[in-house]
Coordinates of C-alpha atoms in Angstrom, one line a residue:
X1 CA -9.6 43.4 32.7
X2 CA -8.7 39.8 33.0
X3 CA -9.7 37.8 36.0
X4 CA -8.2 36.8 38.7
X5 CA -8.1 33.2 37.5
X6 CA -7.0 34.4 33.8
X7 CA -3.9 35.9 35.5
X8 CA -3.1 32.9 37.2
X9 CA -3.2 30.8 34.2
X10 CA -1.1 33.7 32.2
X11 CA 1.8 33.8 35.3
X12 CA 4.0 30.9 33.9
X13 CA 5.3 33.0 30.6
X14 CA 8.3 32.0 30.0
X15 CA 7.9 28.9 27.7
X16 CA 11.8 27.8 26.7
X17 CA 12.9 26.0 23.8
X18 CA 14.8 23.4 24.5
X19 CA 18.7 23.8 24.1
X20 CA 18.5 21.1 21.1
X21 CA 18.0 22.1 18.0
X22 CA 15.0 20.4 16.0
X23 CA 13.3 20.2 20.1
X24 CA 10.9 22.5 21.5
X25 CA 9.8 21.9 25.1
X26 CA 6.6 23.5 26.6
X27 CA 6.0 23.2 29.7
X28 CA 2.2 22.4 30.6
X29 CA 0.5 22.7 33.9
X30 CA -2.8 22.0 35.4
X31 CA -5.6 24.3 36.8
X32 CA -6.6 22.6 39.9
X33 CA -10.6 22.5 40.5
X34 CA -9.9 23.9 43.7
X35 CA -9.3 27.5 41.9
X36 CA -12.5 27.9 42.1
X37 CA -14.2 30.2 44.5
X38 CA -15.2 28.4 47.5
X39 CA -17.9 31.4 48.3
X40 CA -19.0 31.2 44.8
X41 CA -19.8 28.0 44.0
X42 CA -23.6 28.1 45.0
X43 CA -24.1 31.5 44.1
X44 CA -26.7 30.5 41.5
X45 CA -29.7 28.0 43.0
X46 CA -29.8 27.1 39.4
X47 CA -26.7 25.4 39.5
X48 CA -26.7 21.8 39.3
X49 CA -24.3 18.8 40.5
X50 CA -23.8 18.1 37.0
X51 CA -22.6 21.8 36.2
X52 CA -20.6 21.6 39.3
X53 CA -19.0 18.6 38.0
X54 CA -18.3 19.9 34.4
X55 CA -16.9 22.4 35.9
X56 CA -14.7 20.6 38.0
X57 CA -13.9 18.4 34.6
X58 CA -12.9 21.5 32.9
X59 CA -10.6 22.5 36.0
X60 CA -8.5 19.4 35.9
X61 CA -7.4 20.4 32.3
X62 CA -4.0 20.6 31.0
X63 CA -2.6 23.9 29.7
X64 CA -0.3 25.5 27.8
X65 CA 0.9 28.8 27.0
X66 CA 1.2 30.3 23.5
X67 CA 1.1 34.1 22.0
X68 CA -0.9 34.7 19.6
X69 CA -0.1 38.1 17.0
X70 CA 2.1 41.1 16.5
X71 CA 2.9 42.8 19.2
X72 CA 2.1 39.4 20.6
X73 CA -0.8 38.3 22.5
X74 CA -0.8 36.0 25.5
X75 CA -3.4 33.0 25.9
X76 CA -3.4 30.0 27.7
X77 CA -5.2 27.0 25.6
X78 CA -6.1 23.4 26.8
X79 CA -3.7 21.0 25.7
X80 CA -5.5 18.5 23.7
X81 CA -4.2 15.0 21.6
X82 CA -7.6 13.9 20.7
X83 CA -8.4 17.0 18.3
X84 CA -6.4 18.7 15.8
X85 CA -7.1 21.9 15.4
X86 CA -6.1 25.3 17.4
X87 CA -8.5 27.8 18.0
X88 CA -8.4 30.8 20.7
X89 CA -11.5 32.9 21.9
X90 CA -12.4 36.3 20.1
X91 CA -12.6 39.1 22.7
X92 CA -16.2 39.8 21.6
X93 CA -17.1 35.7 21.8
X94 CA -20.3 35.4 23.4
X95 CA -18.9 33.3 26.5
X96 CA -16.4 35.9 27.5
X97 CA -19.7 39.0 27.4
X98 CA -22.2 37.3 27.9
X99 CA -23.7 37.3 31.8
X100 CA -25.7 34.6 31.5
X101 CA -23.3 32.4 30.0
X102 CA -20.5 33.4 32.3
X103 CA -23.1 32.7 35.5
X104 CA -22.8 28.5 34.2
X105 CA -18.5 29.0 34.3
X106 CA -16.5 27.8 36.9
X107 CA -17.0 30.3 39.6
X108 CA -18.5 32.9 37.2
X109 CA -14.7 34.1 36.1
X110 CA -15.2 34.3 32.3
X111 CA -12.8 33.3 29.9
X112 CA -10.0 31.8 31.8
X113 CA -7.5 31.4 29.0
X114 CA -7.3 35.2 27.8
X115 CA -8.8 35.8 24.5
X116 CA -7.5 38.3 21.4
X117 CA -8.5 41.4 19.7
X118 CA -7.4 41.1 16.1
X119 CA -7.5 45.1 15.6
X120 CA -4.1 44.7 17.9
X121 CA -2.2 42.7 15.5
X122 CA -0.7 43.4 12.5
X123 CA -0.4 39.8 11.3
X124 CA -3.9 38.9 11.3
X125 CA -5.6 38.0 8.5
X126 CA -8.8 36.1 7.8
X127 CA -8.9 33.3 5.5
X128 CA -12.6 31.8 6.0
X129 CA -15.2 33.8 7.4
X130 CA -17.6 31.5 9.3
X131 CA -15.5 28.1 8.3
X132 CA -14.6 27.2 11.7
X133 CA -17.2 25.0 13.6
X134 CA -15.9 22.1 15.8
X135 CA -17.8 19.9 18.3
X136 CA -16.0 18.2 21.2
X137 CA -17.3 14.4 22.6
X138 CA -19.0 16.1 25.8
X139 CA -21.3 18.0 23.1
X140 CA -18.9 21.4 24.1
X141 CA -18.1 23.3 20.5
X142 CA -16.9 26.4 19.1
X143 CA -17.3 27.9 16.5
X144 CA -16.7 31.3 14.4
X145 CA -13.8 32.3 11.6
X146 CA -10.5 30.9 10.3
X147 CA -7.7 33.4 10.4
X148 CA -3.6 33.5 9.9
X149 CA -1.8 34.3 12.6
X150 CA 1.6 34.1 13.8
X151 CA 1.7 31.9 17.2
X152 CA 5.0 31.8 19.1
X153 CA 6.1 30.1 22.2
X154 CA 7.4 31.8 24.7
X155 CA 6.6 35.4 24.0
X156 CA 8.5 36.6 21.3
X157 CA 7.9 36.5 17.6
X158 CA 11.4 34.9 17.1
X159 CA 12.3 32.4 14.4
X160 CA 13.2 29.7 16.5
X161 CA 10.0 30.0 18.4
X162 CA 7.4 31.5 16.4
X163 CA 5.2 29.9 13.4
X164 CA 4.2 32.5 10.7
X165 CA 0.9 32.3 9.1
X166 CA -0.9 29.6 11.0
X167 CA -4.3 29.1 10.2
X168 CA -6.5 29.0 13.3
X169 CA -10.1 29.1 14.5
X170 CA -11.1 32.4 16.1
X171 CA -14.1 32.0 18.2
X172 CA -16.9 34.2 18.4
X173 CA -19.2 31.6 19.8
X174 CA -18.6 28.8 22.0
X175 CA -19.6 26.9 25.4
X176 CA -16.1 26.9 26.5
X177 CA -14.8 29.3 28.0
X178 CA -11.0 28.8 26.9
X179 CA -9.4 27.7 23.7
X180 CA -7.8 24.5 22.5
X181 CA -4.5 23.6 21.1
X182 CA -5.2 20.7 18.8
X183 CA -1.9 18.4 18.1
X184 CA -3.9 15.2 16.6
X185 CA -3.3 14.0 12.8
X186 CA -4.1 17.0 10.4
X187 CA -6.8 14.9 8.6
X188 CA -8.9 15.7 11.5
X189 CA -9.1 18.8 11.2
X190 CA -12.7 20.9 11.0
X191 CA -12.1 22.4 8.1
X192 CA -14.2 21.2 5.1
X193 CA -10.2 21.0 3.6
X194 CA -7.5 19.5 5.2
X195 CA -4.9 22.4 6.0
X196 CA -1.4 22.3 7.5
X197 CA -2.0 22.5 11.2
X198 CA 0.6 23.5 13.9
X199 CA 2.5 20.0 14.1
X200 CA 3.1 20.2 10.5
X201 CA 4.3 23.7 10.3
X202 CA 6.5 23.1 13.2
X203 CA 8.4 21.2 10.7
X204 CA 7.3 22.9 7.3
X205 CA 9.2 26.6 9.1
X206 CA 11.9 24.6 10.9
X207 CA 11.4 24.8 14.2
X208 CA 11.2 20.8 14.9
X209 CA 13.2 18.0 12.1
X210 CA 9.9 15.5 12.1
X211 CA 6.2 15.5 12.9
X212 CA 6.5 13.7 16.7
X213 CA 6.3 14.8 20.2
X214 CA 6.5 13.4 23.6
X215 CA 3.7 14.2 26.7
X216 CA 4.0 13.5 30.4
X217 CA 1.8 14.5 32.9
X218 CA 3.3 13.6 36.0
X219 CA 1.1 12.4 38.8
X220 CA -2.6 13.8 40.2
X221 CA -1.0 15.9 42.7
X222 CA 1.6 17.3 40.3
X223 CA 1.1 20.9 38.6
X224 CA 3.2 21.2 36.3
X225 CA 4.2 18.2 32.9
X226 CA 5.9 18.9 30.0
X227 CA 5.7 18.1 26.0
X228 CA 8.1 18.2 24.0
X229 CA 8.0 18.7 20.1
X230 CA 10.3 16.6 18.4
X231 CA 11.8 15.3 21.5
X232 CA 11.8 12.5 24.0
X233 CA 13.1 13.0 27.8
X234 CA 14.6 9.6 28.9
X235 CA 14.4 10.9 32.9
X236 CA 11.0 10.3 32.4
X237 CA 10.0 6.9 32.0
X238 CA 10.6 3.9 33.1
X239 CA 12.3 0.6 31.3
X240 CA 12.0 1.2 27.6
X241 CA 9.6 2.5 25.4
X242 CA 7.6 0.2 24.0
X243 CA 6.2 0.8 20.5
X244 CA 2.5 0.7 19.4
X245 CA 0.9 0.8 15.9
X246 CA -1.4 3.6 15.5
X247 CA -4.9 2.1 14.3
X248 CA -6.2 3.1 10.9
X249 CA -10.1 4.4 11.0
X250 CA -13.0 2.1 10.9
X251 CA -12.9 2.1 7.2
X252 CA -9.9 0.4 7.1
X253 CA -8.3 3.8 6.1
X254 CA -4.9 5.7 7.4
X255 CA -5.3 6.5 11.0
X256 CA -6.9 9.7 12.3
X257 CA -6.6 9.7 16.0
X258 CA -3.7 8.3 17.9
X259 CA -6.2 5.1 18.8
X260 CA -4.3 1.8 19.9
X261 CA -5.5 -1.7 20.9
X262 CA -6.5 -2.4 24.2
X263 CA -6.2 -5.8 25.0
X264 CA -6.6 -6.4 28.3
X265 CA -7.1 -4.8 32.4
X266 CA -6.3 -6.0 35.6
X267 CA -6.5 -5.3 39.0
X268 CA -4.9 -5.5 42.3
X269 CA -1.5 -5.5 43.8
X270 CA 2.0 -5.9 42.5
X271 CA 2.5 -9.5 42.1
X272 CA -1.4 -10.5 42.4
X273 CA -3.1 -8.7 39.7
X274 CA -6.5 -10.5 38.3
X275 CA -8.1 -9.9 35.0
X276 CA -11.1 -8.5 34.4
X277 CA -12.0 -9.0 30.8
X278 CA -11.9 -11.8 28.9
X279 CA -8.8 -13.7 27.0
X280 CA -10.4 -12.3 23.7
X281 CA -10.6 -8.4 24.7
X282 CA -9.8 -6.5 22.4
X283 CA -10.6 -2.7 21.8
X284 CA -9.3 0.5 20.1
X285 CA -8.8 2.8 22.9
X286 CA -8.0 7.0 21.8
X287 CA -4.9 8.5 24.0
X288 CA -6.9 11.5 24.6
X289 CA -5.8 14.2 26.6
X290 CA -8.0 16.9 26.1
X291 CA -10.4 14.2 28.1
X292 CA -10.1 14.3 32.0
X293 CA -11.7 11.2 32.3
X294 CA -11.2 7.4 30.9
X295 CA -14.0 6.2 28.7
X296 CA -14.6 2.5 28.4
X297 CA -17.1 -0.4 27.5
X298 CA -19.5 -1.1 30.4
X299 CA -18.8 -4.9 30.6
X300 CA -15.4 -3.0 32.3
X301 CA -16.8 0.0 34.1
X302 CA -19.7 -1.9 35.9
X303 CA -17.5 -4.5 37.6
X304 CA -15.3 -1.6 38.8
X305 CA -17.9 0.2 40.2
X306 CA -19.5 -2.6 41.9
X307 CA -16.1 -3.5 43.8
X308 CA -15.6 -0.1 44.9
X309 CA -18.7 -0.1 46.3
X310 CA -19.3 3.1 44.2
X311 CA -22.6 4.6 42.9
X312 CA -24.1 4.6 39.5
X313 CA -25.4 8.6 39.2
X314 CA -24.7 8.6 35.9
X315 CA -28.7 8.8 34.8
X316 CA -29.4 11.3 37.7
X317 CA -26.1 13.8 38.0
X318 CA -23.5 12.7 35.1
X319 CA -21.5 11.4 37.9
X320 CA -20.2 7.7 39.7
X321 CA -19.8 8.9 43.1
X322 CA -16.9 7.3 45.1
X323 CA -15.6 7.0 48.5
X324 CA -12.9 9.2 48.7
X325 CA -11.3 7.6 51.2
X326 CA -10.6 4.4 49.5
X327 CA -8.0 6.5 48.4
X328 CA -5.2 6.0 51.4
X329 CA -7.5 2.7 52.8
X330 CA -5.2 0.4 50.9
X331 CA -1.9 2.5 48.9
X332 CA -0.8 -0.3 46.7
X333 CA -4.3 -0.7 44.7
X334 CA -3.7 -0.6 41.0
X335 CA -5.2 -1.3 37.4
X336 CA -3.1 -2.7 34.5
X337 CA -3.7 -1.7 31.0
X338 CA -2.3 -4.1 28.9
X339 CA -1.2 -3.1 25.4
X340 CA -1.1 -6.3 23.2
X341 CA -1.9 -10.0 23.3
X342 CA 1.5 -11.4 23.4
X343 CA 3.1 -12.3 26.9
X344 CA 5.7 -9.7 26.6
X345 CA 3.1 -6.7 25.2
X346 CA 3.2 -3.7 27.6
X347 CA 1.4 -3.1 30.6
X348 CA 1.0 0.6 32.3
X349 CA 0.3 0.1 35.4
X350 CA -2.2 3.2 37.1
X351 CA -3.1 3.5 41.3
X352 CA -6.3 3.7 42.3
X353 CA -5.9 7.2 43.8
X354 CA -5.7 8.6 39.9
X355 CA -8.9 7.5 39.5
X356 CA -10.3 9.0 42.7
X357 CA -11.2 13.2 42.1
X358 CA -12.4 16.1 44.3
X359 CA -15.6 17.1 43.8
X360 CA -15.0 20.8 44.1
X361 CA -18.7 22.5 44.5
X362 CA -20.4 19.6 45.8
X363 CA -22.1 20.5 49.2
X364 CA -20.8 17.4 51.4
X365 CA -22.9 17.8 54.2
X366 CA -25.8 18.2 51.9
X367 CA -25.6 14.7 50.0
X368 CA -23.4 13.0 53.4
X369 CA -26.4 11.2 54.7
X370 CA -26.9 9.5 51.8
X371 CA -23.1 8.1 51.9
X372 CA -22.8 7.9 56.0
X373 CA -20.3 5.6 56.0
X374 CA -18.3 7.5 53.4
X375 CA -15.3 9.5 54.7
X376 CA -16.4 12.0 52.1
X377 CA -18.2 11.9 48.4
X378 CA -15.6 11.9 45.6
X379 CA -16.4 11.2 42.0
X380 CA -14.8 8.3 39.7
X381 CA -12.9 8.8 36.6
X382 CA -13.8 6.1 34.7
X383 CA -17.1 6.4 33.1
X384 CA -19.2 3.7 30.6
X385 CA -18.9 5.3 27.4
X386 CA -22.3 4.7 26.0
X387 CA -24.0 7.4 28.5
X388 CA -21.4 9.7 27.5
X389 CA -21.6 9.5 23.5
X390 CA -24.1 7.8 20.7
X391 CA -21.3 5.8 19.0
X392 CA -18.8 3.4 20.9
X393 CA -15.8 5.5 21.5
X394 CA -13.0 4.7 23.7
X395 CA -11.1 7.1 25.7
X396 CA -7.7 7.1 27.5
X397 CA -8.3 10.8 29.6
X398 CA -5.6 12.4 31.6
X399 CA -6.8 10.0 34.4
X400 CA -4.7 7.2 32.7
X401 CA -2.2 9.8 31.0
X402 CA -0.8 10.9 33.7
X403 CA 0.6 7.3 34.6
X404 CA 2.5 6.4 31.6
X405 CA 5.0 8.3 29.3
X406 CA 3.9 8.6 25.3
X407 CA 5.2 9.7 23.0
X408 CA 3.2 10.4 19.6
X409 CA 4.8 9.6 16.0
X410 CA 2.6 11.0 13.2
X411 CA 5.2 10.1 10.4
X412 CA 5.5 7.0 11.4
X413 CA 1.9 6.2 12.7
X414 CA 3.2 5.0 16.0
X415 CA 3.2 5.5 19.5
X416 CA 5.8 4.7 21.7
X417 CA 4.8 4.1 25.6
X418 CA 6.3 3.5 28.9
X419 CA 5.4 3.5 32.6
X420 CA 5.7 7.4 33.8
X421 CA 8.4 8.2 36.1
X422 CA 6.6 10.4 38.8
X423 CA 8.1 14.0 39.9
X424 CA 11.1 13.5 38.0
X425 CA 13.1 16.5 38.2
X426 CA 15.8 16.1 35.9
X427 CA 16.1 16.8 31.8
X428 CA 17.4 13.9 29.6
X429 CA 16.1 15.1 26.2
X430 CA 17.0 13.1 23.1
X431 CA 16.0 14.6 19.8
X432 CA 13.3 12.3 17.5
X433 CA 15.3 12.4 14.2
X434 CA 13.9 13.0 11.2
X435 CA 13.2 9.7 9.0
X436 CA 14.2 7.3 11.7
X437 CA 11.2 5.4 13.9
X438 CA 11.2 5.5 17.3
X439 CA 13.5 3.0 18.9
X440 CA 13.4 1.6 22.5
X441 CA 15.4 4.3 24.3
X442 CA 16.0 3.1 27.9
X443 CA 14.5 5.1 30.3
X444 CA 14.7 5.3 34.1
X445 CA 15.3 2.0 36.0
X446 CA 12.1 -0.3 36.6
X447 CA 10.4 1.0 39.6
X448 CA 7.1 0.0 39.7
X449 CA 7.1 0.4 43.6
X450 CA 6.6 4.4 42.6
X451 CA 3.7 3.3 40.7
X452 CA 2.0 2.5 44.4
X453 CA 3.3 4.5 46.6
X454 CA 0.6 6.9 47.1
X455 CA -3.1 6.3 46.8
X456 CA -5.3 3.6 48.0
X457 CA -8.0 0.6 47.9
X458 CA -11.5 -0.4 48.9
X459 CA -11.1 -3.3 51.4
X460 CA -11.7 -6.2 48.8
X461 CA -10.7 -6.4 45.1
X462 CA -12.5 -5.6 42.7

């Protein structure tokens, strides 16, 4: 029987294509941390701050709903840019049976996302036993058999909606307890051999005209975005897209990852931002987001934490702990990410309070007196990237995401970007035609007033 938290992540069903053909929208949501169990969280004295945060990490996660087989099968997955394959839990994988794996899940509700029984489907069909094994950047993996399955979209094995012999990881191991949609560049794949993955069957069977899509998150106290395959929503941007070369690999090679330079940050207000790296910044950052958080070189996290006035628990608990009530101190705090070193290169802009999260789990009064003057002990989420992986690696999470509108051009290695347009709730979709790059479709009006209208700042700068 699923769980209560399974059914609440399988309620929104009804996935629509868009009306346009060569366009399919999805719509995504997010499973708030709060969904977990308030009586439950310190069930188990074994339980650390660091699981509680994890846990809280994997809460904050994007989703989407697919159906997986004939009759079809319903699972939710976690939307993720930064990976490229899709895989779903086995209803045998060890992390939805076993009792001691399920005790370290947030609030002890197994697997979240559904799983699926390949003796109920009459499409299934393995293709490599034991050739799927994948490992995430937070040392979570999965691993277990490839297999061909029809996936569909909003329920029914149609043609407009469903792909037809996918391949696909089926998981009978893993240390997550929900699956993952991977829509990153194919050659990234886990596969010892690069294999069609869903974007490029999307346009091998028809269902979308060219291998692009378009992601917006909305804001932190949204539930719901959207993505649409082969399709860009002007109602949801500001200004104009503005149009970023994907990076190639370190080898010099075609690009893997949707990785762009990073050129610059800034903070403060509108009209009175200051930089805080230098004039010869330059990084590749990964628009990630499967990642919750925003990974970046310590010579920019440190001065950030030390004019928040924040903590460093990174050694102790995985964790910089925060003020939470620097969210609403100040509501016009923000940090510019500056995409180019020309004067007229792109800058999202992204408010404090996005970068402020719940710490669902945490016992307040227990770790208060340590943070007396604190309204209450939140967690930051920007992290230094070193203490999170062994090689530099630059991250762009959901925490920056949710600010800006991208959209994600694998044929033409590019991604166009612009400043999100918060709780939109109108539809402009245009369709991303097939051998044509992106262009600068105007979006919404310049507003960057709605970039600061909620949130807040410590007392200084930083």
């Amino acid at each position: 029987m699923p769980s209560s938290a399974a059914a609440n992540l399988l309620l929104p069903l009804l996935l629509a294509s868009s009306s346009l053909a060569g366009v399919v929208t999805i719509p995504i949501w997010k499973e708030p941390a709060s969904a977990i169990d308030p009586t439950r969280r310190n069930v188990h004295s074994r339980a650390t701050v660091l699981e509680q945060l994890d846990n809280s990490r994997q809460r904050g996660s994007y989703y989407a709903n697919i159906t997986v087989g004939t009759p079809p099968q319903p699972i939710s997955v976690i939307l993720d840019t930064g990976s490229s394959d899709l895989w779903i839990l086995a209803k045998t994988a060890d992390v939805c049976l076993n009792p001691n794996l399920i005790k370290q899940l947030p609030g002890d509700v197994g697997c979240i996302g559904g799983t699926y029984d390949q003796l109920k489907s009459s499409t299934y069909d393995k293709l490599i036993s034991n050739g799927f094994q994948i490992q995430y950047v937070d040392k979570t993996e999965s691993s277990g058999d490839y297999i061909s399955e029809t996936v569909s979209f909003n329920g029914q094995n149609k043609s407009n909606n469903a792909i037809k012999e996918l391949q696909i990881g089926l998981a009978s191991t893993s240390t997550l307890p929900v699956g993952v949609m991977g829509i990153g560049y194919n050659s990234s794949v886990a596969a010892a051999t690069v294999y069609p993955n869903i974007i490029d069957q999307m346009v091998y069977q028809g269902l979308i005209n060219t291998r692009a899509y378009s992601l917006w998150l909305d804001d932190l106290s949204a539930a719901t975005g959207q993505i649409l395959f082969g399709g860009i929503d002007t109602a949801k941007y500001d200004g104009s897209l503005s149009i970023l070369p994907v990076l190639g690999d370190d080898k010099g090679g075609k690009p893997t990852s949707f990785a762009v330079g990073l050129y610059g940050m800034s903070v403060g207000h509108k009209g009175a931002m200051s930089s805080i790296t230098s004039s010869t910044f330059a990084i590749p950052v990964i628009l990630d987001s499967g990642t919750t958080h925003t990974l970046l070189p310590a010579a920019v996290v440190n001065p950030i934490i030390r004019g928040l006035g924040a903590g460093d628990f990174t050694s102790q608990i995985g964790a910089i702990l925060v003020d939470c009530g620097l969210r609403t101190a100040n509501p016009d705090f923000i940090f510019g990410y500056k995409f180019g070193n020309s004067t007229t290169a792109p800058t999202i802009y992204v408010n404090l309070s996005e970068l402020i999260l719940d710490f669902p789990g945490l016992d307040q009064a227990q770790i208060k007196d340590s943070f007396k003057e604190w309204d209450s002990v939140c967690y930051l989420a920007i992290a230094d990237s070193s203490t999170v992986t062994d090689h530099p690696i630059y991250l762009l999470g959901d925490t920056f995401l949710r600010s800006a509108y991208v959209v994600y051009d694998i044929d033409n290695d590019e991604i166009g970007i612009a400043q999100s347009n918060f709780n939109s709730a109108t539809n402009k979709i245009v369709e991303i035609v097939a051998g044509e790059k992106i262009t600068s479709i105007k979006g919404q009006p310049d507003n960057l007033a709605k970039v600061v209208a909620t949130g807040g700042e410590p007392g200084g700068g930083v």
